[in-house]
PDB file of C-alpha atoms in Angstrom:
ATOM      1  CA  MET N  29     129.304 128.788  87.362  1.00  0.00           C
ATOM      2  CA  GLU N  30     126.439 127.934  89.757  1.00  0.00           C
ATOM      3  CA  ALA N  31     124.384 126.585  86.850  1.00  0.00           C
ATOM      4  CA  ASP N  32     127.200 124.240  85.907  1.00  0.00           C
ATOM      5  CA  VAL N  33     127.412 122.881  89.494  1.00  0.00           C
ATOM      6  CA  LYS N  34     123.672 122.404  89.564  1.00  0.00           C
ATOM      7  CA  ALA N  35     123.663 120.590  86.168  1.00  0.00           C
ATOM      8  CA  GLU N  36     126.534 118.364  87.311  1.00  0.00           C
ATOM      9  CA  LYS N  37     124.712 117.495  90.539  1.00  0.00           C
ATOM     10  CA  LYS N  38     121.538 116.635  88.583  1.00  0.00           C
ATOM     11  CA  LYS N  39     123.590 114.410  86.238  1.00  0.00           C
ATOM     12  CA  THR N  40     125.184 112.642  89.180  1.00  0.00           C
ATOM     13  CA  VAL N  41     121.738 112.004  90.768  1.00  0.00           C
ATOM     14  CA  PHE N  42     120.458 110.505  87.465  1.00  0.00           C
ATOM     15  CA  ILE N  43     123.503 108.259  87.285  1.00  0.00           C
ATOM     16  CA  ILE N  44     122.988 107.037  90.863  1.00  0.00           C
ATOM     17  CA  PHE N  45     119.299 106.339  90.180  1.00  0.00           C
ATOM     18  CA  ARG N  46     120.213 104.431  87.017  1.00  0.00           C
ATOM     19  CA  ILE N  47     122.713 102.267  88.891  1.00  0.00           C
ATOM     20  CA  LEU N  48     120.168 101.569  91.661  1.00  0.00           C
ATOM     21  CA  LEU N  49     117.555 100.784  89.025  1.00  0.00           C
ATOM     22  CA  ILE N  50     119.758  98.183  87.348  1.00  0.00           C
ATOM     23  CA  LEU N  51     120.724  96.644  90.680  1.00  0.00           C
ATOM     24  CA  TRP N  52     117.043  96.447  91.736  1.00  0.00           C
ATOM     25  CA  MET N  53     116.170  94.790  88.393  1.00  0.00           C
ATOM     26  CA  ILE N  54     118.859  92.225  89.074  1.00  0.00           C
ATOM     27  CA  VAL N  55     117.406  91.584  92.540  1.00  0.00           C
ATOM     28  CA  ILE N  56     113.934  90.998  91.006  1.00  0.00           C
ATOM     29  CA  PHE N  57     115.473  88.714  88.365  1.00  0.00           C
ATOM     30  CA  LEU N  58     117.239  86.668  91.092  1.00  0.00           C
ATOM     31  CA  PHE N  59     114.026  86.311  93.122  1.00  0.00           C
ATOM     32  CA  SER N  60     112.256  85.111  89.977  1.00  0.00           C
ATOM     33  CA  ALA N  61     115.125  82.676  89.190  1.00  0.00           C
ATOM     34  CA  ALA N  62     114.524  80.819  92.488  1.00  0.00           C
ATOM     35  CA  ASP N  63     112.739  77.502  91.813  1.00  0.00           C
ATOM     36  CA  GLY N  64     109.312  76.795  93.207  1.00  0.00           C
ATOM     37  CA  ASN N  65     110.571  74.996  96.332  1.00  0.00           C
ATOM     38  CA  GLU N  66     113.070  77.734  97.215  1.00  0.00           C
ATOM     39  CA  SER N  67     110.460  80.410  96.669  1.00  0.00           C
ATOM     40  CA  SER N  68     107.975  78.573  98.906  1.00  0.00           C
ATOM     41  CA  GLU N  69     110.613  78.190 101.624  1.00  0.00           C
ATOM     42  CA  THR N  70     111.237  81.910 101.568  1.00  0.00           C
ATOM     43  CA  SER N  71     107.528  82.668 101.784  1.00  0.00           C
ATOM     44  CA  GLY N  72     107.155  80.118 104.582  1.00  0.00           C
ATOM     45  CA  TRP N  73     109.961  81.732 106.521  1.00  0.00           C
ATOM     46  CA  VAL N  74     108.354  85.171 106.157  1.00  0.00           C
ATOM     47  CA  GLY N  75     105.013  83.720 107.174  1.00  0.00           C
ATOM     48  CA  ARG N  76     106.538  82.308 110.386  1.00  0.00           C
ATOM     49  CA  MET N  77     108.237  85.662 111.119  1.00  0.00           C
ATOM     50  CA  ILE N  78     104.893  87.425 110.679  1.00  0.00           C
ATOM     51  CA  GLY N  79     103.215  84.823 112.894  1.00  0.00           C
ATOM     52  CA  SER N  80     105.743  85.300 115.653  1.00  0.00           C
ATOM     53  CA  PHE N  81     105.328  89.092 115.367  1.00  0.00           C
ATOM     54  CA  LEU N  82     101.498  89.008 115.425  1.00  0.00           C
ATOM     55  CA  HIS N  83     100.962  86.263 117.903  1.00  0.00           C
ATOM     56  CA  SER N  84     102.874  86.446 121.193  1.00  0.00           C
ATOM     57  CA  ASP N  85     102.356  82.727 121.804  1.00  0.00           C
ATOM     58  CA  PHE N  86     103.313  81.611 118.229  1.00  0.00           C
ATOM     59  CA  GLU N  87     106.483  79.817 119.457  1.00  0.00           C
ATOM     60  CA  GLU N  88     104.280  77.665 121.695  1.00  0.00           C
ATOM     61  CA  TRP N  89     102.188  76.508 118.751  1.00  0.00           C
ATOM     62  CA  THR N  90     102.891  73.062 117.366  1.00  0.00           C
ATOM     63  CA  GLU N  91     105.114  72.762 114.287  1.00  0.00           C
ATOM     64  CA  GLU N  92     101.997  71.807 112.278  1.00  0.00           C
ATOM     65  CA  GLU N  93     100.033  74.867 113.497  1.00  0.00           C
ATOM     66  CA  GLN N  94     102.952  77.178 112.634  1.00  0.00           C
ATOM     67  CA  LYS N  95     103.281  75.618 109.192  1.00  0.00           C
ATOM     68  CA  ALA N  96      99.535  75.792 108.556  1.00  0.00           C
ATOM     69  CA  TYR N  97      99.533  79.488 109.531  1.00  0.00           C
ATOM     70  CA  ALA N  98     102.492  80.237 107.253  1.00  0.00           C
ATOM     71  CA  GLN N  99     100.824  78.447 104.389  1.00  0.00           C
ATOM     72  CA  LYS N 100      97.563  80.310 105.052  1.00  0.00           C
ATOM     73  CA  ILE N 101      99.186  83.674 104.655  1.00  0.00           C
ATOM     74  CA  GLU N 102     101.689  82.688 101.903  1.00  0.00           C
ATOM     75  CA  TYR N 103      99.491  83.926  99.017  1.00  0.00           C
ATOM     76  CA  PRO N 104      98.961  87.464 100.441  1.00  0.00           C
ATOM     77  CA  ILE N 105     102.637  87.636 101.359  1.00  0.00           C
ATOM     78  CA  ARG N 106     103.691  86.765  97.830  1.00  0.00           C
ATOM     79  CA  LYS N 107     101.289  89.290  96.280  1.00  0.00           C
ATOM     80  CA  ALA N 108     102.311  92.051  98.704  1.00  0.00           C
ATOM     81  CA  ALA N 109     105.967  91.310  97.912  1.00  0.00           C
ATOM     82  CA  HIS N 110     105.219  91.585  94.193  1.00  0.00           C
ATOM     83  CA  ALA N 111     103.448  94.945  94.623  1.00  0.00           C
ATOM     84  CA  THR N 112     106.150  96.320  96.918  1.00  0.00           C
ATOM     85  CA  GLU N 113     109.123  95.316  94.728  1.00  0.00           C
ATOM     86  CA  TYR N 114     107.466  96.954  91.726  1.00  0.00           C
ATOM     87  CA  ALA N 115     106.564 100.114  93.661  1.00  0.00           C
ATOM     88  CA  VAL N 116     110.311 100.406  94.411  1.00  0.00           C
ATOM     89  CA  LEU N 117     111.141  99.729  90.790  1.00  0.00           C
ATOM     90  CA  ALA N 118     108.776 102.443  89.577  1.00  0.00           C
ATOM     91  CA  LEU N 119     110.303 104.917  91.986  1.00  0.00           C
ATOM     92  CA  LEU N 120     113.754 104.097  90.787  1.00  0.00           C
ATOM     93  CA  PHE N 121     112.619 104.467  87.177  1.00  0.00           C
ATOM     94  CA  PHE N 122     111.160 107.851  88.124  1.00  0.00           C
ATOM     95  CA  GLY N 123     114.483 108.981  89.594  1.00  0.00           C
ATOM     96  CA  ALA N 124     116.367 107.714  86.553  1.00  0.00           C
ATOM     97  CA  ILE N 125     114.265 109.460  83.895  1.00  0.00           C
ATOM     98  CA  ASP N 126     115.053 112.990  82.804  1.00  0.00           C
ATOM     99  CA  LEU N 127     111.523 114.062  81.926  1.00  0.00           C
ATOM    100  CA  LYS N 128     109.056 116.531  83.515  1.00  0.00           C
ATOM    101  CA  GLY N 129     105.477 116.221  84.677  1.00  0.00           C
ATOM    102  CA  ARG N 130     103.058 113.510  83.583  1.00  0.00           C
ATOM    103  CA  LYS N 131     105.479 112.038  81.053  1.00  0.00           C
ATOM    104  CA  ARG N 132     107.892 111.197  83.803  1.00  0.00           C
ATOM    105  CA  TYR N 133     105.240 109.374  85.822  1.00  0.00           C
ATOM    106  CA  LEU N 134     103.912 107.591  82.742  1.00  0.00           C
ATOM    107  CA  CYS N 135     107.368 106.468  81.581  1.00  0.00           C
ATOM    108  CA  ALA N 136     108.254 105.282  85.124  1.00  0.00           C
ATOM    109  CA  TRP N 137     105.023 103.238  85.334  1.00  0.00           C
ATOM    110  CA  ALA N 138     105.501 101.920  81.770  1.00  0.00           C
ATOM    111  CA  GLY N 139     109.060 100.847  82.481  1.00  0.00           C
ATOM    112  CA  ALA N 140     107.984  98.932  85.614  1.00  0.00           C
ATOM    113  CA  ALA N 141     104.979  97.385  83.854  1.00  0.00           C
ATOM    114  CA  LEU N 142     107.154  96.247  80.932  1.00  0.00           C
ATOM    115  CA  TYR N 143     109.705  94.750  83.270  1.00  0.00           C
ATOM    116  CA  ALA N 144     106.866  92.937  85.056  1.00  0.00           C
ATOM    117  CA  CYS N 145     105.920  91.330  81.712  1.00  0.00           C
ATOM    118  CA  THR N 146     109.461  90.200  81.077  1.00  0.00           C
ATOM    119  CA  ASP N 147     109.732  88.915  84.668  1.00  0.00           C
ATOM    120  CA  GLU N 148     106.673  86.751  84.290  1.00  0.00           C
ATOM    121  CA  LEU N 149     107.967  85.495  80.921  1.00  0.00           C
ATOM    122  CA  HIS N 150     111.250  84.613  82.641  1.00  0.00           C
ATOM    123  CA  GLN N 151     109.371  82.576  85.257  1.00  0.00           C
ATOM    124  CA  LEU N 152     107.936  80.355  82.524  1.00  0.00           C
ATOM    125  CA  PHE N 153     111.429  78.858  82.255  1.00  0.00           C
ATOM    126  CA  VAL N 154     112.080  78.410  85.981  1.00  0.00           C
ATOM    127  CA  PRO N 155     111.249  74.926  87.421  1.00  0.00           C
ATOM    128  CA  GLY N 156     108.222  74.979  89.690  1.00  0.00           C
ATOM    129  CA  ARG N 157     107.296  78.548  88.700  1.00  0.00           C
ATOM    130  CA  ALA N 158     104.745  79.883  86.242  1.00  0.00           C
ATOM    131  CA  GLY N 159     104.194  83.182  84.491  1.00  0.00           C
ATOM    132  CA  SER N 160     100.981  84.870  85.447  1.00  0.00           C
ATOM    133  CA  VAL N 161      99.030  87.708  83.913  1.00  0.00           C
ATOM    134  CA  ILE N 162      97.542  88.371  87.353  1.00  0.00           C
ATOM    135  CA  ASP N 163     101.037  88.901  88.709  1.00  0.00           C
ATOM    136  CA  VAL N 164     101.751  91.397  85.946  1.00  0.00           C
ATOM    137  CA  CYS N 165      98.577  93.269  87.005  1.00  0.00           C
ATOM    138  CA  ILE N 166      99.609  93.159  90.671  1.00  0.00           C
ATOM    139  CA  ASP N 167     103.125  94.328  89.792  1.00  0.00           C
ATOM    140  CA  SER N 168     101.824  97.110  87.621  1.00  0.00           C
ATOM    141  CA  SER N 169      99.344  98.134  90.294  1.00  0.00           C
ATOM    142  CA  GLY N 170     102.114  98.211  92.870  1.00  0.00           C
ATOM    143  CA  ALA N 171     104.154 100.448  90.590  1.00  0.00           C
ATOM    144  CA  LEU N 172     101.147 102.745  90.131  1.00  0.00           C
ATOM    145  CA  VAL N 173     100.499 102.977  93.910  1.00  0.00           C
ATOM    146  CA  GLY N 174     104.178 103.743  94.542  1.00  0.00           C
ATOM    147  CA  LEU N 175     104.055 106.574  91.980  1.00  0.00           C
ATOM    148  CA  LEU N 176     100.772 107.922  93.387  1.00  0.00           C
ATOM    149  CA  ILE N 177     102.312 108.029  96.858  1.00  0.00           C
ATOM    150  CA  LEU N 178     105.315 109.861  95.411  1.00  0.00           C
ATOM    151  CA  TRP N 179     103.035 112.286  93.577  1.00  0.00           C
ATOM    152  CA  GLY N 180     101.151 112.960  96.836  1.00  0.00           C
ATOM    153  CA  ILE N 181     104.362 113.581  98.757  1.00  0.00           C
ATOM    154  CA  LEU N 182     105.791 115.871  96.065  1.00  0.00           C
ATOM    155  CA  SER N 183     102.484 117.810  95.779  1.00  0.00           C
ATOM    156  CA  LEU N 184     102.348 118.307  99.533  1.00  0.00           C
ATOM    157  CA  ARG N 185     105.977 119.452  99.562  1.00  0.00           C
ATOM    158  CA  ARG N 186     105.280 121.987  96.801  1.00  0.00           C
ATOM    159  CA  ARG N 187     102.267 123.353  98.684  1.00  0.00           C
ATOM    160  CA  LEU N 188     104.187 123.632 101.917  1.00  0.00           C
ATOM    161  CA  ARG N 189     107.037 125.442 100.143  1.00  0.00           C
ATOM    162  CA  ALA N 190     104.613 127.805  98.462  1.00  0.00           C
ATOM    163  CA  LYS N 191     102.945 128.547 101.784  1.00  0.00           C
ATOM    164  CA  SER N 192     106.224 129.203 103.558  1.00  0.00           C
ATOM    165  CA  SER N 193     107.317 131.602 100.834  1.00  0.00           C
ATOM    166  CA  GLU N 194     103.999 133.476 101.140  1.00  0.00           C
ATOM    167  CA  ALA N 195     104.199 133.811 104.926  1.00  0.00           C
ATOM    168  CA  PRO N 196     105.067 137.282 106.142  1.00  0.00           C
ATOM    169  CA  VAL N 197     108.477 137.611 107.740  1.00  0.00           C
ATOM    170  CA  SER N 198     108.144 138.552 111.396  1.00  0.00           C
ATOM    171  CA  SER N 199     110.822 140.569 113.147  1.00  0.00           C
TER     172      SER N 199
END
């Protein structure tokens, strides 16, 4: 009976991860469907938010200085966003895949990398956007970093659990 409950719980978790995975893929698709002007406006807004966070006097800067600052950091913002969204995608793939060990990590990374390829292909058809092999590499690297962080966390958790089970029980 307990094994049935455990199997049902595992199945439910996989279903939830698969739903979240599909929703996240839709979010990425919608970001990529934004035309060049809309995408630049979003990056500019984020650049201004970062500027106001990092510089206490940012609001006192002239409009031209604020805009120049936002444009200066637009490229790293875009690339960090690419890496982050694909780190999340890889983690969702990991949660949605019913495999063990290295195969699970490899399939999660491959799924994210393949979606990065299709995403860049999609951008070839969006006005003001372009597909980029560099972006596929950044996306795939972000997925890899996300999975490496997960691996580190899970490894640490296993070690801590093993240590706690070895500890003598004091009375």
